[in-house]
Amino acid sequence: MNILFIMYDQLRFDYLSCAGHPSLKTPNFDRVAARGVRFTQAHVQSPICGASRMSFYTGRYTSSHGAQWNGYPLRVGEMTMGDHLRKLGMGCYLIGKTHMIADAEGMDRLGLSPDTVIGARQSECGFDAIIRDDGLWGEGPDGFYDQKRSPYNEYLKEKGYPSENPWADFANAGISDDEIASGWFFMNADKPANIREEDSETPWLTDRTLEFLAQADEPFCAHISYIKPHWPYIVPAPYHDMFGPADVPPATRSDSERDNPHPVYGAFMSNNIGKSFSRDEVREKVIPAYMGLIKQCDDQLGRILDHLEATGAIDNTMIVLTSDHGDYLGDHWLGEKDLFHQQSVKIPLIIADPRTEADATRGTTCDALVEAIDLTATFIQAAGGDVPDHIVEGRSLHPFLFGETPGNWREVAISEYDYSVTKMRDMLGVKSRDARLFMVFDGRWKMIHAEGGFRPMLFDLETDPEEFNDLGDDPAYQNQIDRLYDHLHAWALRMSQRVTRSEAQLERMRTRAAKVGILPFLYDGSEVPEALTARYRGKAPADYTKD
Amino acid sequence: MNILFIMYDQLRFDYLSCAGHPSLKTPNFDRVAARGVRFTQAHVQSPICGASRMSFYTGRYTSSHGAQWNGYPLRVGEMTMGDHLRKLGMGCYLIGKTHMIADAEGMDRLGLSPDTVIGARQSECGFDAIIRDDGLWGEGPDGFYDQKRSPYNEYLKEKGYPSENPWADFANAGISDDEIASGWFFMNADKPANIREEDSETPWLTDRTLEFLAQADEPFCAHISYIKPHWPYIVPAPYHDMFGPADVPPATRSDSERDNPHPVYGAFMSNNIGKSFSRDEVREKVIPAYMGLIKQCDDQLGRILDHLEATGAIDNTMIVLTSDHGDYLGDHWLGEKDLFHQQSVKIPLIIADPRTEADATRGTTCDALVEAIDLTATFIQAAGGDVPDHIVEGRSLHPFLFGETPGNWREVAISEYDYSVTKMRDMLGVKSRDARLFMVFDGRWKMIHAEGGFRPMLFDLETDPEEFNDLGDDPAYQNQIDRLYDHLHAWALRMSQRVTRSEAQLERMRTRAAKVGILPFLYDGSEVPEALTARYRGKAPADYTKD
């Protein structure tokens, strides 16, 4: 079996027709959902690209792997999906984005060069990179955000788009009357991107995927990782005007949220992104473009599915659709992601498993508490391995795919956020190491703990499904807060770094000492079988204390 | 300045005359104490050799570096004292024991061979090994405990001791009438080891140290790491009969400790080691030998001090004397180490700093809560560096050496113990990942938390300095327990793995995004200075959506 691990960037869980979106139809996502299980309570380990992805790829919490925000390198030697799968004979390939920064200092210390196979894998998050393109070729007075080469920009230049950065000037800019209409300006979000649709990012990556599939060595896990529907919010025709302000749902927000908010929430609301997305004209421009981008993703997914069906590969391919986090889109007076309302921390997750064991669950949903780190574990099991649970903290989703009830499933989902390098840290006046948030969610109660001396936030999603009422300072809920803190503390004490010894290896160590002559408890040797002390007996004495 | 970082193995904090031992005189330890500061509340991060040493060498808690017991490899790439000091231009050398197991699987994954400089450092815990000898050449039906070559055994063979394992047959065996008197049998502990004193382990390592000092490139940090007074408890003449049963202090133990003990404590008391050391004849044989071994260490330390004085190097050398943990020696009905009574978790720590700034503190003691991980931080500062506190969790002891009061010193010392591979796990019926203990000690109250559903243990060292009365099940002390759990939980949530980004690097990241063209919040660009959007403005439009 092969695995197509398809990730979209910043795709909200509820912007799919199979998840109930009222006006956006995504027949190809739905087609996969009809073949598999849709997980309705899937959470990322951190609602930000880089940190979330490092958790997807390592199967570990962000405070375990340490790459807790965008641009924090993943430490050299940290094991990834690719390391685990290759040991099981399954290749692991990348086509698209990872947002991974190599630990250049660590690699240098270990003498690893990115131009070797081993060094390249360390640089590419354990994947063998077919195409690596993180899709954010922003450029400002200090130069490019991303220092790497952009295969996509090179493609556009080859296609004749006249710019040094056609990503910015064509793929992410619209046609305008007097000057280029940058996709960075929300007022331009309803303009068509100034590019042929088939040259835009999502079809381009789909083409690369189909090329890969035509020649791939099996078995493989291919991480197809689209940049869209991530901003800049601009999409080529005909997607740019498929949706309009009438399709924009009312913002999920309440004036009460701005009334004496928790300081951390208040700081995020007051940042540029929150202020911008609180404007109706922003939502009315952005959301139709966001929907158009998703619609384009859906159409391109259809091309992949058609190919798999035409070749019969669909019967031998596990298809996984997911996202690295959501997008507030103005809900809760916020934009982007970063905090833990469900618009941000919940993700779409659909797994279609072709094996007969999964027939019973096709087209069903599963509301177990699932975490992004579960995918690495799931793929290891799909590749025929046992999950090395001294390294991988996620758990295989196979029981849910096979219609079984796993024993002792997790009681809470945990997500983390490190805001050290943001302005919110200044606003709140906390130290870098205190600029960390932790979500504990049990399916009903969601608590957010903030380091740095703040009270917790608490939401009851049963009575307040929209998460408007922060109960964190209401003494009536202290018992819930205490209970969720107990979960947080148990999790914090988890064993996350004993990665060099498996359970099986520990078992083999258990009785070793005496059998290799370590006997620090014998008075006269009668305490143990004679064989254990034979080495120390029966030798003739002689005095060697003198020359 | 150079650093002599001298470690003894299993040396109790109170078996030195400067620490008040009634009958054991250690004039050379005292000589260093007179030149420096003796820390009276120094604690190891785990009361077992390997885990403790990995914390000394990395400056990190055992649950941060993951090598939580003997024989758990230190993960490849984990930074050590040597990595930090070499960056500052200070060599870092090993003469003796580390008990470090290389992460062979991780090294193989990264293509690192131990026969390269980089690979050798990964294999030797970051040190450049002058001599590596862990000093435990036990041998049983399954072969050797330690698979490496023993430079000490080779030395003895060269000296003509007729054995394949002269460590076992001579250095750690006594002279007897009818057959070899193994040092593994406590009944032999009063016999002289069957070896010339100058060939025994402690003088041998001292000779290697003096050879090193005669030719060392400066500045250096040399880790002189003796195996003694660690078991086997046997010592050559004249040390074997310097002390006798009359010098053995009464055991610090109470019958009340065996009356309904905490299950974890009960399991350790009932193991072979505890049962053996609870016998008076064991203590009467072992403790005089243990004292003799320390006396020999003291004499050998004198040789090093004499050399430093004779060459004048003492004025340019920081001397650090410490141990990796203590030894119960029958106190609390226990032998060896493993638990958190002060006999086990507290260590001697004496630092003599030759610099004038330290003149004011010479010959003084310091009772601040100090941890083993503080030494890496101290050495980094001594080498002229700033402590990279995103990696090193310990804190520099310089303020105490210089007679200053540091701000915000730690309120509790933490120590951990992983008993996964011991029989106590079977006795207690806990899972491997629950076989973990945590000590939280604030200088008066000591709480031990055990994973796996046990109540905590609690001792009040003010009213019960001998730690006989476990208050962990007394509701009257719930407030103390709660307070110490708060400390434990805050510690458990610490940021320990964000090792690839320093505070300074985070600062540089803070304002970068907008200046490299990442602007996901602009309606029309008026929100930011024009320079930030210049890249996206002023270009002539043209329609590139068609061929």
XYZ file of C-alpha atoms in Angstrom, chain B:
547
model
C 42.213 29.818 33.390
C 42.004 26.033 33.256
C 39.449 23.851 34.956
C 40.121 20.601 36.761
C 36.711 19.025 37.070
C 37.412 16.108 39.392
C 34.637 13.626 40.017
C 34.594 10.712 42.408
C 32.039 7.978 42.048
C 29.580 7.281 44.846
C 31.326 9.597 47.310
C 28.935 10.646 50.053
C 28.732 14.326 50.930
C 29.479 13.621 54.597
C 32.523 11.366 54.242
C 35.001 14.239 54.266
C 36.551 15.857 57.293
C 35.658 19.338 55.992
C 32.049 18.142 55.987
C 32.329 16.966 59.566
C 33.109 13.281 59.377
C 34.141 12.238 62.891
C 36.933 9.791 62.094
C 37.861 10.116 58.434
C 40.466 12.801 57.786
C 40.678 14.125 54.246
C 43.265 16.884 54.430
C 43.507 17.326 50.678
C 39.792 17.750 50.128
C 39.939 20.161 53.042
C 42.855 21.959 51.399
C 40.697 22.659 48.335
C 37.790 23.664 50.567
C 40.087 26.147 52.290
C 40.853 27.697 48.920
C 37.256 27.839 47.769
C 33.574 27.425 48.502
C 32.024 24.228 49.779
C 28.401 23.895 48.701
C 26.399 22.163 51.410
C 23.187 21.709 49.436
C 24.352 20.293 46.125
C 22.093 17.716 44.520
C 22.396 15.387 41.598
C 19.781 15.315 38.864
C 19.455 11.575 39.316
C 20.985 9.360 41.998
C 22.518 6.898 39.555
C 25.816 7.097 37.709
C 24.897 7.326 34.039
C 21.874 9.584 34.278
C 23.575 11.868 36.784
C 26.675 12.209 34.660
C 24.723 12.951 31.502
C 23.165 15.830 33.453
C 26.546 17.055 34.691
C 27.912 16.940 31.138
C 24.926 18.452 29.312
C 23.774 20.878 31.988
C 20.266 19.480 31.530
C 17.745 17.530 33.569
C 17.548 13.810 32.873
C 14.077 14.108 31.378
C 15.486 16.780 29.060
C 18.430 14.778 27.742
C 16.602 11.464 27.978
C 19.477 9.247 29.149
C 17.581 8.509 32.319
C 19.411 5.422 33.559
C 22.671 3.566 33.126
C 22.963 2.243 29.614
C 20.414 4.543 28.011
C 22.396 6.128 25.183
C 22.710 9.888 25.095
C 20.918 10.874 21.898
C 23.119 11.914 19.036
C 23.504 15.662 18.761
C 22.663 16.412 22.396
C 25.014 19.232 23.286
C 27.557 18.769 26.017
C 30.009 20.764 28.077
C 32.644 19.964 25.460
C 30.583 21.434 22.625
C 30.019 24.635 24.566
C 33.578 25.035 25.811
C 35.272 24.321 22.502
C 33.179 27.076 20.900
C 34.785 29.377 23.456
C 38.284 28.189 22.655
C 38.661 25.897 25.635
C 39.562 22.251 25.067
C 37.578 19.684 27.002
C 39.238 16.410 27.895
C 38.307 13.212 29.649
C 40.523 11.151 31.906
C 38.491 8.357 33.418
C 34.841 7.457 33.640
C 31.707 8.860 32.036
C 29.366 5.840 31.981
C 28.145 7.244 28.667
C 26.669 4.955 26.035
C 26.821 6.278 22.495
C 23.639 6.444 20.450
C 24.913 3.967 17.885
C 21.613 3.815 16.027
C 21.391 7.602 15.819
C 25.017 7.904 14.768
C 24.467 5.315 12.077
C 21.401 7.188 10.835
C 23.512 10.336 10.559
C 26.462 8.517 9.021
C 28.765 9.268 11.955
C 31.625 6.902 12.614
C 33.355 6.809 16.006
C 36.736 6.856 14.269
C 36.323 10.476 13.181
C 36.855 13.437 15.492
C 33.169 14.355 15.346
C 32.053 10.761 15.796
C 34.465 10.207 18.662
C 33.073 13.213 20.495
C 29.547 11.912 19.938
C 30.712 8.591 21.361
C 32.521 10.116 24.328
C 29.914 12.527 25.587
C 31.520 15.523 23.937
C 34.928 15.027 25.491
C 38.195 14.442 23.734
C 39.102 11.254 25.541
C 42.661 11.024 26.819
C 41.687 7.935 28.797
C 38.214 6.432 28.925
C 37.760 3.769 31.555
C 34.447 3.269 33.309
C 36.036 0.974 35.854
C 33.397 -1.742 35.924
C 34.947 -4.769 34.287
C 32.522 -7.228 35.790
C 32.245 -10.553 34.033
C 29.597 -13.256 34.291
C 28.067 -16.132 32.352
C 26.887 -13.701 29.659
C 30.310 -12.055 29.333
C 31.493 -8.595 30.261
C 29.264 -5.828 31.617
C 31.297 -3.309 29.643
C 32.101 -4.238 26.054
C 34.781 -1.611 25.537
C 38.491 -2.126 25.937
C 39.830 -1.304 29.386
C 42.967 0.806 29.353
C 43.349 -0.036 33.022
C 43.285 -3.779 32.401
C 45.844 -3.296 29.643
C 48.043 -1.371 32.021
C 47.858 -4.161 34.598
C 48.670 -6.800 32.010
C 51.676 -4.774 30.913
C 52.714 -4.623 34.538
C 52.676 -8.392 34.621
C 49.512 -9.230 36.530
C 48.703 -12.682 35.149
C 45.055 -12.596 34.158
C 42.815 -11.769 31.248
C 40.884 -9.548 33.649
C 43.302 -8.318 36.289
C 40.750 -5.659 37.275
C 38.659 -8.501 38.723
C 41.427 -10.809 39.829
C 43.842 -8.299 41.381
C 42.627 -4.744 41.672
C 39.282 -5.875 43.024
C 40.204 -9.099 44.740
C 41.974 -9.721 47.981
C 44.601 -12.121 49.165
C 43.189 -15.222 50.775
C 44.388 -18.533 52.056
C 42.726 -20.925 49.710
C 41.263 -19.093 46.714
C 40.910 -15.666 45.234
C 38.949 -13.360 47.551
C 36.629 -11.503 45.237
C 35.850 -7.894 46.010
C 32.250 -8.650 45.066
C 31.837 -10.525 48.348
C 31.452 -8.108 51.208
C 33.020 -10.617 53.578
C 36.288 -9.888 51.776
C 36.083 -6.117 52.097
C 38.588 -6.039 54.945
C 41.241 -7.865 52.962
C 43.896 -5.907 51.153
C 43.455 -5.879 47.394
C 45.946 -8.206 45.770
C 47.789 -5.443 43.951
C 50.604 -3.016 44.526
C 49.027 0.147 45.838
C 50.583 2.291 43.122
C 48.977 0.057 40.471
C 45.496 0.323 41.883
C 42.845 2.342 40.081
C 43.083 5.650 41.886
C 46.866 6.116 41.617
C 46.761 4.836 38.032
C 44.273 7.536 37.034
C 46.256 10.130 38.969
C 49.374 9.183 37.012
C 47.467 9.669 33.764
C 46.268 13.037 35.070
C 49.772 14.199 35.912
C 50.965 13.094 32.470
C 48.164 15.109 30.918
C 48.908 18.193 33.001
C 52.560 18.078 31.988
C 51.751 18.582 28.323
C 48.233 20.025 28.070
C 47.393 22.801 25.662
C 45.712 25.638 27.528
C 43.099 26.697 28.287
C 41.500 23.366 29.089
C 38.770 21.802 31.105
C 39.919 18.340 32.175
C 37.365 15.969 33.584
C 39.321 13.737 35.957
C 36.809 11.058 36.742
C 37.703 8.407 39.292
C 35.765 5.173 39.683
C 36.376 5.122 43.441
C 35.103 4.914 46.170
C 32.452 3.080 44.090
C 32.132 -0.677 44.726
C 33.625 -3.267 44.625
C 34.515 -2.266 48.166
C 38.095 -3.401 48.469
C 41.258 -1.362 48.765
C 44.965 -2.134 48.728
C 47.227 -1.962 51.749
C 47.824 0.152 53.716
C 44.315 1.547 53.260
C 42.552 -1.770 53.920
C 43.021 -1.624 57.654
C 43.242 2.079 58.386
C 39.639 1.898 59.567
C 37.755 -0.783 61.379
C 34.318 -1.557 62.793
C 34.916 0.990 65.553
C 34.962 3.739 62.898
C 31.606 2.705 61.496
C 28.962 5.179 62.585
C 25.606 3.787 63.638
C 23.254 3.330 60.721
C 20.875 6.209 60.144
C 17.764 4.105 60.158
C 14.679 3.595 62.215
C 12.439 0.603 62.687
C 9.543 2.952 62.022
C 10.707 3.220 58.425
C 9.839 -0.429 57.870
C 6.389 -0.010 59.345
C 3.974 0.396 56.440
C 6.361 2.258 54.174
C 5.438 3.993 50.963
C 5.208 1.192 48.382
C 8.109 2.501 46.320
C 10.374 2.842 49.341
C 9.219 -0.553 50.530
C 10.172 -2.146 47.227
C 13.644 -0.656 47.311
C 14.143 -1.764 50.930
C 13.199 -5.285 49.973
C 15.624 -5.626 47.086
C 18.845 -7.610 47.400
C 20.931 -4.521 47.964
C 18.745 -3.148 50.708
C 18.529 -6.492 52.455
C 22.267 -6.966 52.269
C 23.142 -3.523 53.621
C 20.663 -3.933 56.436
C 22.986 -6.575 57.901
C 25.401 -5.179 60.465
C 28.210 -7.476 59.314
C 27.957 -5.957 55.865
C 28.257 -2.427 57.171
C 31.146 -3.409 59.412
C 33.050 -4.883 56.506
C 32.104 -2.390 53.817
C 32.318 0.959 55.515
C 35.942 0.682 56.643
C 36.876 -0.301 53.086
C 34.817 2.607 51.737
C 36.663 4.942 54.075
C 39.975 3.484 52.977
C 39.096 4.065 49.360
C 38.268 7.703 50.163
C 41.487 8.073 52.110
C 43.376 6.821 49.069
C 41.470 9.297 46.865
C 42.456 12.043 49.244
C 46.125 11.093 49.125
C 46.052 10.994 45.337
C 44.331 14.363 45.261
C 47.274 15.588 47.298
C 49.627 14.541 44.515
C 47.668 16.632 42.025
C 47.555 19.625 44.352
C 51.260 19.337 45.026
C 51.924 19.309 41.310
C 49.742 22.365 40.733
C 51.482 24.212 43.542
C 54.925 23.224 42.412
C 54.294 24.436 38.877
C 52.355 27.509 39.917
C 49.418 26.250 37.867
C 47.253 26.397 40.964
C 46.974 30.147 40.477
C 45.440 29.576 37.075
C 43.275 26.540 37.750
C 39.731 26.255 38.949
C 39.506 23.054 40.979
C 36.154 21.364 41.292
C 35.615 18.323 43.483
C 32.344 16.466 43.355
C 30.629 13.100 42.970
C 27.900 11.651 40.780
C 25.770 10.622 43.811
C 26.161 9.235 47.296
C 25.925 5.800 48.899
C 23.330 4.683 51.444
C 25.730 2.243 53.142
C 22.829 0.745 55.059
C 21.217 3.994 56.097
C 17.439 3.880 55.712
C 17.766 0.081 55.239
C 19.183 0.685 51.790
C 22.445 0.198 49.947
C 23.823 1.862 46.849
C 21.908 4.990 45.767
C 18.651 5.324 43.723
C 16.327 7.122 46.116
C 16.342 10.672 47.420
C 17.438 10.592 51.031
C 20.352 12.950 51.421
C 22.837 10.069 51.659
C 22.052 9.369 48.027
C 20.991 12.583 46.330
C 23.328 15.055 48.004
C 26.899 15.305 46.855
C 30.089 16.958 47.986
C 30.810 20.010 45.835
C 33.845 22.166 46.410
C 34.965 24.822 43.946
C 38.249 26.658 44.355
C 38.455 29.566 41.954
C 41.923 31.132 41.717
C 40.726 34.555 40.562
C 40.933 37.522 42.881
C 37.194 38.063 42.641
C 36.848 34.857 44.606
C 39.185 35.834 47.414
C 36.376 36.888 49.710
C 34.749 33.478 49.746
C 37.755 31.250 50.287
C 37.180 28.718 52.994
C 33.475 29.452 53.251
C 30.411 27.328 52.734
C 27.300 28.111 50.703
C 23.920 26.606 51.428
C 22.081 27.723 48.311
C 20.171 25.008 46.471
C 22.652 23.874 43.887
C 22.216 21.263 41.193
C 24.716 19.192 39.244
C 23.635 20.915 36.030
C 25.031 24.172 37.384
C 28.576 23.063 36.650
C 28.241 23.202 32.866
C 26.896 26.727 33.203
C 29.677 27.640 35.626
C 32.367 26.343 33.302
C 30.912 28.180 30.303
C 31.062 31.417 32.229
C 34.563 30.596 33.471
C 35.582 30.127 29.839
C 34.312 33.611 29.081
C 30.985 32.705 27.513
C 27.381 33.568 28.136
C 25.347 30.600 29.285
C 23.104 29.507 26.398
C 20.054 29.156 28.580
C 17.924 27.809 25.753
C 20.076 24.667 26.011
C 21.727 24.619 29.424
C 19.196 24.396 32.240
C 21.713 24.870 35.026
C 22.866 28.245 36.281
C 26.339 29.558 36.775
C 27.609 29.437 40.343
C 29.833 32.466 39.802
C 27.783 34.752 42.035
C 28.354 32.421 44.963
C 32.062 32.131 44.182
C 32.341 35.909 44.058
C 30.358 36.492 47.222
C 27.380 37.945 45.419
C 23.697 37.193 45.884
C 22.189 36.109 42.596
C 18.754 37.345 41.669
C 15.918 34.875 41.615
C 17.858 31.806 42.569
C 15.917 28.561 42.238
C 13.450 27.817 45.020
C 13.579 24.055 44.640
C 16.052 21.412 43.564
C 14.722 18.693 41.299
C 16.024 15.179 40.949
C 14.606 12.282 38.986
C 14.907 8.520 38.920
C 13.810 6.027 36.284
C 13.551 2.494 37.648
C 12.113 0.918 34.503
C 14.711 -1.789 34.181
C 14.860 -2.764 37.835
C 13.057 -5.474 39.731
C 11.265 -2.794 41.715
C 9.109 -2.142 38.687
C 7.937 -5.750 38.770
C 7.357 -5.619 42.498
C 5.263 -2.482 42.090
C 3.527 -3.599 38.910
C 3.909 -0.306 37.080
C 4.411 0.321 33.403
C 7.851 1.244 32.173
C 6.901 4.853 31.515
C 5.358 5.127 34.959
C 8.485 3.826 36.692
C 9.678 7.344 37.309
C 10.247 9.329 40.494
C 10.686 13.060 40.998
C 12.133 14.803 44.029
C 11.238 18.413 44.821
C 13.256 19.872 47.685
C 13.086 23.446 48.885
C 15.821 23.233 51.516
C 13.427 22.170 54.217
C 10.575 20.174 52.706
C 11.353 17.278 50.441
C 8.570 15.709 48.406
C 8.920 12.684 46.180
C 6.343 12.211 43.460
C 5.986 8.741 41.959
C 4.228 8.266 38.641
C 1.856 5.315 38.512
C -0.790 6.362 40.984
C 1.072 6.430 44.297
C 0.723 9.020 47.030
C 3.690 11.356 47.415
C 6.353 11.011 50.081
C 7.126 14.051 52.222
C 9.860 14.824 54.733
C 10.437 17.883 56.875
C 14.194 18.124 57.281
C 13.885 20.830 59.888
C 12.015 18.733 62.423
C 13.200 15.413 61.023
C 16.718 15.934 59.674
C 17.252 12.196 59.428
C 14.244 11.774 57.112
C 12.569 9.059 59.133
C 9.016 10.368 59.157
C 7.200 10.196 55.851
C 4.388 12.752 56.135
C 3.066 12.078 52.641
C -0.165 10.521 53.856
C -0.813 12.978 56.659
C -3.605 15.389 55.695
C -2.087 17.983 57.994
C 0.638 18.557 55.429
C -1.537 18.833 52.353
C -0.638 22.512 51.969
C 3.054 21.670 51.773
C 2.366 18.886 49.319
C 0.253 21.187 47.171
C 2.948 23.849 47.219
C 5.665 21.425 46.188
C 3.452 19.991 43.468
C 3.018 23.527 42.146
C 6.791 23.719 41.842
C 6.950 20.313 40.182
C 4.265 21.225 37.669
C 5.864 24.551 36.813
C 9.123 22.701 36.267
C 7.426 20.021 34.182
C 6.061 22.708 31.857
C 9.513 24.239 31.453
C 10.803 24.895 27.972
C 13.570 22.332 27.586
C 13.751 21.493 23.907
C 13.771 24.892 22.147
C 17.491 24.340 21.745
C 17.973 25.671 18.234
C 17.057 29.281 18.952
C 18.753 31.471 21.523
C 17.112 34.481 23.143
C 19.286 36.718 20.967
C 18.184 34.929 17.828
C 14.552 35.250 18.865
C 15.052 38.977 19.321
C 16.387 39.270 15.792
C 13.373 37.357 14.473
C 10.876 39.675 16.082
C 10.472 42.374 13.497
C 11.698 40.493 10.523
C 8.454 39.412 8.851
C 7.234 42.763 7.576
C 10.682 43.756 6.373
C 10.872 40.691 4.192
C 7.494 41.234 2.662
C 5.191 39.132 4.853
C 2.164 41.410 5.286
C -0.933 39.358 5.855
C -3.069 42.161 7.272
C -3.196 45.058 4.784
C -6.426 46.313 3.370
C -4.869 48.843 1.034
C -1.282 49.193 2.264
C -1.899 52.413 4.191
C -1.398 50.477 7.422
C 2.390 50.367 7.102
C 5.185 52.662 5.910
C 5.357 52.791 2.167
C 8.835 51.273 2.092
C 7.418 48.003 3.314
C 5.130 47.678 0.336
C 7.292 49.310 -2.343
C 7.984 45.911 -3.858
C 4.300 45.486 -4.538
C 3.563 48.879 -6.026
C 4.267 50.962 -9.065
C 4.500 48.185 -11.593
C 2.767 48.550 -14.910
C -0.179 46.277 -15.334
C -0.585 43.823 -18.192
C -2.830 40.831 -18.547
C -0.945 37.547 -18.429
C -3.926 35.288 -17.944
C -3.987 34.350 -21.644
C -1.347 33.063 -24.001
